[in-house]
Amino acid sequence: MERENMVKSVSRALDIITLVSSKRDGLGVTEIANQMDINKSSVYRILSTMAQYGYIEQDRETGRYKLGYKFLEVSSKLLESIDLRTEAKPYLQELENETNEVIHLVVYDQGEVVYIEKLEGNETLRMHSKVGKRAPMHCTSVGKAILAHLPSSVVLDILERKGMPMHTDKTITNKDNFLAELIQVKQKGYALDLEENEYGIICIAVPIFDHQGKVAAAVSISGPTIRMKDERLDHLQSRMKYIGGQISARLGYTKSRTSRS
């Protein structure tokens, strides 16, 4: 019986947290009791206990209860413990199983992208990429996907420092044309590398966002031109955007954060 009461108390406490978190101005004891259909004394005891531990705070002026700053401490520890590769790996494997193509996961570092994961797929494809290797941003789909969501001042600085060297005759080397493409990438939600980095290889990439709403990484699918036709790219872009969204969510990203930034 004592165990049942303890479980019930925990369940009620979690329900109260959910209720209080849904109201920016907080809730009073009577409001909580009415919405949960339990007596006010029980609600008050639970609130008082959670307040002792910092999970709930009472506004001195209104008497209403809000979430406490302890949640920020706990959530920050959770976010710090999240490992990008670990969180992304199941989704990368999904893409590999579905497409049999090469899958890349990259992060941005000092004006370049760094490959931190590569799944080879079942189809034969020779690429220069490998885990730990760096690549330019202006001629890779992953680079474009990240650049499109960086501040314009940062983008211009990267292009100034790194230049836009030609890797193939399809590399975009005109700054104005490239900046116009980044606008399109941001609007569409995905980026393409149409043999701009390596001949015979086409890539499609999407950005990954962190808990602050900032672009943190990018994931891509790479395949030969013979398999990466327009029709397939049209199909892959929606799937890629979904996967990018799933990985971003695992990192704590919510769209509301981006809309406020």
Short mmCIF file of C-alpha atoms in Angstrom, two decimals:
data_model
loop_
_atom_site.label_atom_id
_atom_site.label_comp_id
_atom_site.label_asym_id
_atom_site.label_seq_id
_atom_site.Cartn_x
_atom_site.Cartn_y
_atom_site.Cartn_z
CA MET A 1 0.00 0.00 0.00
CA GLU A 2 2.84 2.36 0.89
CA ARG A 3 4.49 1.62 -2.47
CA GLU A 4 1.22 2.35 -4.30
CA ASN A 5 0.91 5.70 -2.53
CA MET A 6 4.50 6.58 -3.42
CA VAL A 7 3.94 5.76 -7.08
CA LYS A 8 0.73 7.80 -7.07
CA SER A 9 2.54 10.78 -5.53
CA VAL A 10 5.29 10.62 -8.12
CA SER A 11 2.72 10.39 -10.90
CA ARG A 12 0.85 13.41 -9.53
CA ALA A 13 4.07 15.37 -9.21
CA LEU A 14 4.92 14.70 -12.85
CA ASP A 15 1.40 15.71 -13.91
CA ILE A 16 1.73 18.95 -11.94
CA ILE A 17 5.09 19.70 -13.61
CA THR A 18 3.47 19.18 -17.02
CA LEU A 19 0.57 21.49 -16.12
CA VAL A 20 2.75 24.24 -14.67
CA SER A 21 5.15 24.13 -17.62
CA SER A 22 2.27 24.79 -20.03
CA LYS A 23 1.51 28.21 -18.49
CA ARG A 24 4.08 30.99 -18.78
CA ASP A 25 2.58 32.85 -15.78
CA GLY A 26 2.29 29.71 -13.70
CA LEU A 27 -0.72 28.28 -11.90
CA GLY A 28 -2.26 28.61 -8.47
CA VAL A 29 -3.01 25.73 -6.10
CA THR A 30 -6.76 25.95 -6.74
CA GLU A 31 -6.30 25.89 -10.54
CA ILE A 32 -4.06 22.86 -10.35
CA ALA A 33 -6.39 21.05 -7.96
CA ASN A 34 -9.40 21.70 -10.20
CA GLN A 35 -7.63 20.56 -13.37
CA MET A 36 -6.31 17.40 -11.74
CA ASP A 37 -9.43 16.74 -9.68
CA ILE A 38 -7.54 16.27 -6.40
CA ASN A 39 -7.78 18.21 -3.13
CA LYS A 40 -5.80 21.40 -2.60
CA SER A 41 -3.93 20.10 0.44
CA SER A 42 -2.43 17.27 -1.65
CA VAL A 43 -1.43 19.70 -4.38
CA TYR A 44 0.16 22.04 -1.85
CA ARG A 45 2.19 19.24 -0.25
CA ILE A 46 3.55 18.11 -3.61
CA LEU A 47 4.38 21.68 -4.66
CA SER A 48 6.12 22.37 -1.34
CA THR A 49 8.25 19.24 -1.67
CA MET A 50 9.28 20.08 -5.25
CA ALA A 51 10.01 23.68 -4.21
CA GLN A 52 12.44 22.41 -1.54
CA TYR A 53 14.47 20.77 -4.31
CA GLY A 54 14.26 23.73 -6.68
CA TYR A 55 12.01 22.14 -9.29
CA ILE A 56 9.10 24.48 -8.52
CA GLU A 57 9.12 28.14 -7.49
CA GLN A 58 6.35 30.34 -6.14
CA ASP A 59 5.98 33.89 -7.40
CA ARG A 60 5.95 36.10 -4.28
CA GLU A 61 3.65 38.66 -5.84
CA THR A 62 1.04 36.44 -7.48
CA GLY A 63 1.38 33.30 -5.37
CA ARG A 64 1.37 31.24 -8.55
CA TYR A 65 3.76 28.34 -9.09
CA LYS A 66 6.25 28.08 -11.94
CA LEU A 67 9.00 25.72 -12.97
CA GLY A 68 12.19 26.18 -10.95
CA TYR A 69 15.68 26.77 -12.27
CA LYS A 70 16.70 23.26 -11.24
CA PHE A 71 15.24 22.09 -14.55
CA LEU A 72 17.76 24.26 -16.40
CA GLU A 73 20.60 22.66 -14.46
CA VAL A 74 19.34 19.15 -15.18
CA SER A 75 18.59 19.84 -18.85
CA SER A 76 21.99 21.46 -19.42
CA LYS A 77 23.69 18.35 -18.05
CA LEU A 78 21.60 16.20 -20.37
CA LEU A 79 22.47 18.36 -23.38
CA GLU A 80 26.16 18.32 -22.48
CA SER A 81 26.09 14.53 -22.35
CA ILE A 82 24.55 14.16 -25.80
CA ASP A 83 27.00 12.80 -28.34
CA LEU A 84 26.23 13.77 -31.93
CA ARG A 85 27.62 10.60 -33.50
CA THR A 86 25.79 8.36 -31.05
CA GLU A 87 22.47 10.15 -31.55
CA ALA A 88 22.81 10.28 -35.34
CA LYS A 89 24.10 6.74 -35.95
CA PRO A 90 20.70 4.93 -36.04
CA TYR A 91 19.37 7.46 -38.56
CA LEU A 92 22.49 7.24 -40.70
CA GLN A 93 22.11 3.47 -40.75
CA GLU A 94 18.48 3.89 -41.81
CA LEU A 95 19.61 5.96 -44.78
CA GLU A 96 22.34 3.47 -45.65
CA ASN A 97 19.89 0.55 -45.55
CA GLU A 98 17.33 2.41 -47.65
CA THR A 99 19.66 3.79 -50.30
CA ASN A 100 22.77 1.54 -50.28
CA GLU A 101 24.74 4.73 -50.91
CA VAL A 102 27.53 6.47 -48.98
CA ILE A 103 26.30 8.40 -45.94
CA HIS A 104 28.33 11.20 -44.35
CA LEU A 105 28.00 13.08 -41.08
CA VAL A 106 30.10 16.25 -40.79
CA VAL A 107 30.65 19.15 -38.43
CA TYR A 108 31.83 22.70 -39.12
CA ASP A 109 35.29 23.70 -37.93
CA GLN A 110 37.35 26.77 -38.80
CA GLY A 111 35.83 27.39 -42.21
CA GLU A 112 35.78 23.75 -43.32
CA VAL A 113 33.74 20.61 -42.77
CA VAL A 114 35.19 17.62 -40.93
CA TYR A 115 33.87 14.11 -41.59
CA ILE A 116 33.05 12.46 -38.26
CA GLU A 117 31.12 9.45 -39.62
CA LYS A 118 30.99 7.62 -42.93
CA LEU A 119 28.86 4.61 -43.85
CA GLU A 120 29.94 2.97 -47.10
CA GLY A 121 26.66 1.47 -48.36
CA ASN A 122 26.52 -1.67 -50.48
CA GLU A 123 27.10 -0.08 -53.86
CA THR A 124 30.57 0.53 -55.23
CA LEU A 125 31.62 4.18 -54.98
CA ARG A 126 35.13 5.53 -54.66
CA MET A 127 35.30 8.86 -52.82
CA HIS A 128 38.09 10.91 -51.29
CA SER A 129 36.21 11.33 -48.03
CA LYS A 130 37.15 9.52 -44.83
CA VAL A 131 36.52 10.04 -41.11
CA GLY A 132 38.74 12.81 -39.75
CA LYS A 133 39.39 14.35 -43.15
CA ARG A 134 38.55 17.99 -43.89
CA ALA A 135 36.76 19.28 -46.98
CA PRO A 136 35.92 22.72 -48.40
CA MET A 137 32.47 24.15 -47.83
CA HIS A 138 31.77 25.94 -51.10
CA CYS A 139 31.72 22.82 -53.28
CA THR A 140 30.20 20.19 -50.97
CA SER A 141 26.52 19.68 -50.22
CA VAL A 142 27.26 19.38 -46.48
CA GLY A 143 29.25 22.61 -46.59
CA LYS A 144 26.46 24.48 -48.34
CA ALA A 145 23.85 23.06 -45.94
CA ILE A 146 25.81 24.49 -43.01
CA LEU A 147 26.79 27.80 -44.64
CA ALA A 148 23.17 28.55 -45.51
CA HIS A 149 22.38 28.75 -41.80
CA LEU A 150 25.43 30.69 -40.60
CA PRO A 151 25.39 34.49 -40.18
CA SER A 152 26.23 36.25 -43.45
CA SER A 153 29.28 37.90 -41.86
CA VAL A 154 30.68 34.45 -41.01
CA VAL A 155 29.97 33.16 -44.52
CA LEU A 156 31.73 36.13 -46.14
CA ASP A 157 34.70 35.72 -43.83
CA ILE A 158 35.02 32.02 -44.75
CA LEU A 159 34.85 32.77 -48.47
CA GLU A 160 37.44 35.51 -48.05
CA ARG A 161 39.85 33.33 -46.07
CA LYS A 162 39.39 30.05 -47.90
CA GLY A 163 38.58 31.34 -51.36
CA MET A 164 36.48 29.39 -53.85
CA PRO A 165 38.97 27.22 -55.71
CA MET A 166 37.74 25.16 -58.65
CA HIS A 167 37.62 21.40 -57.94
CA THR A 168 35.81 20.54 -61.16
CA ASP A 169 34.50 22.64 -64.02
CA LYS A 170 31.11 22.59 -62.24
CA THR A 171 32.37 24.21 -59.03
CA ILE A 172 30.67 27.55 -58.31
CA THR A 173 33.51 30.06 -58.11
CA ASN A 174 31.54 33.32 -58.40
CA LYS A 175 30.76 34.72 -54.94
CA ASP A 176 27.47 36.40 -55.91
CA ASN A 177 26.18 33.26 -57.59
CA PHE A 178 27.20 31.20 -54.58
CA LEU A 179 25.48 33.50 -52.09
CA ALA A 180 22.33 33.36 -54.23
CA GLU A 181 22.47 29.57 -54.08
CA LEU A 182 22.77 29.63 -50.29
CA ILE A 183 19.53 31.59 -50.14
CA GLN A 184 17.86 28.86 -52.19
CA VAL A 185 19.38 26.16 -49.98
CA LYS A 186 17.95 27.78 -46.86
CA GLN A 187 14.53 28.12 -48.45
CA LYS A 188 14.44 24.54 -49.76
CA GLY A 189 15.92 22.96 -46.65
CA TYR A 190 18.55 20.91 -48.47
CA ALA A 191 21.71 21.39 -50.54
CA LEU A 192 23.11 19.68 -53.63
CA ASP A 193 26.61 19.03 -54.88
CA LEU A 194 26.26 18.39 -58.60
CA GLU A 195 29.73 17.07 -59.38
CA GLU A 196 31.17 20.26 -57.88
CA ASN A 197 33.70 18.51 -55.64
CA GLU A 198 34.37 15.24 -57.48
CA TYR A 199 33.51 14.25 -61.03
CA GLY A 200 30.82 11.61 -61.34
CA ILE A 201 29.46 12.11 -57.80
CA ILE A 202 26.28 13.87 -56.72
CA CYS A 203 25.42 14.54 -53.09
CA ILE A 204 22.37 15.79 -51.22
CA ALA A 205 22.65 17.15 -47.67
CA VAL A 206 20.54 18.65 -44.91
CA PRO A 207 21.54 20.68 -41.84
CA ILE A 208 21.33 19.48 -38.24
CA PHE A 209 20.51 21.96 -35.48
CA ASP A 210 21.37 21.89 -31.78
CA HIS A 211 19.34 22.77 -28.68
CA GLN A 212 20.11 26.48 -29.19
CA GLY A 213 18.69 26.43 -32.71
CA LYS A 214 22.15 26.83 -34.25
CA VAL A 215 23.39 24.72 -37.13
CA ALA A 216 25.62 22.04 -35.62
CA ALA A 217 26.33 19.58 -38.41
CA ALA A 218 25.07 18.16 -41.70
CA VAL A 219 24.25 14.72 -43.07
CA SER A 220 24.48 13.71 -46.71
CA ILE A 221 23.91 10.92 -49.21
CA SER A 222 26.47 10.54 -52.01
CA GLY A 223 26.10 8.48 -55.15
CA PRO A 224 27.21 8.30 -58.78
CA THR A 225 25.48 10.42 -61.39
CA ILE A 226 24.01 7.31 -62.98
CA ARG A 227 21.99 6.60 -59.83
CA MET A 228 21.42 10.11 -58.50
CA LYS A 229 19.00 11.32 -61.17
CA ASP A 230 16.56 14.21 -60.68
CA GLU A 231 13.67 11.91 -59.86
CA ARG A 232 15.62 10.17 -57.13
CA LEU A 233 16.88 13.46 -55.70
CA ASP A 234 13.28 14.71 -55.54
CA HIS A 235 12.38 11.62 -53.54
CA LEU A 236 15.43 11.82 -51.29
CA GLN A 237 15.06 15.48 -50.36
CA SER A 238 11.89 14.92 -48.31
CA ARG A 239 13.38 11.85 -46.63
CA MET A 240 16.59 13.72 -45.85
CA LYS A 241 14.73 16.66 -44.33
CA TYR A 242 12.82 14.23 -42.12
CA ILE A 243 16.03 12.53 -40.97
CA GLY A 244 17.71 15.88 -40.35
CA GLY A 245 14.73 16.89 -38.22
CA GLN A 246 14.88 13.66 -36.23
CA ILE A 247 18.58 14.01 -35.46
CA SER A 248 18.12 17.69 -34.57
CA ALA A 249 15.32 16.73 -32.16
CA ARG A 250 17.65 14.25 -30.49
CA LEU A 251 20.04 17.16 -29.88
CA GLY A 252 17.27 19.17 -28.20
CA TYR A 253 16.28 21.33 -31.15
CA THR A 254 12.77 22.74 -31.44
CA LYS A 255 11.53 24.98 -34.26
CA SER A 256 10.36 27.61 -31.77
CA ARG A 257 13.99 28.28 -30.84
CA THR A 258 14.86 29.12 -34.43
CA SER A 259 11.84 31.37 -34.84
CA ARG A 260 13.00 33.40 -31.81
CA SER A 261 16.60 33.65 -32.96
#
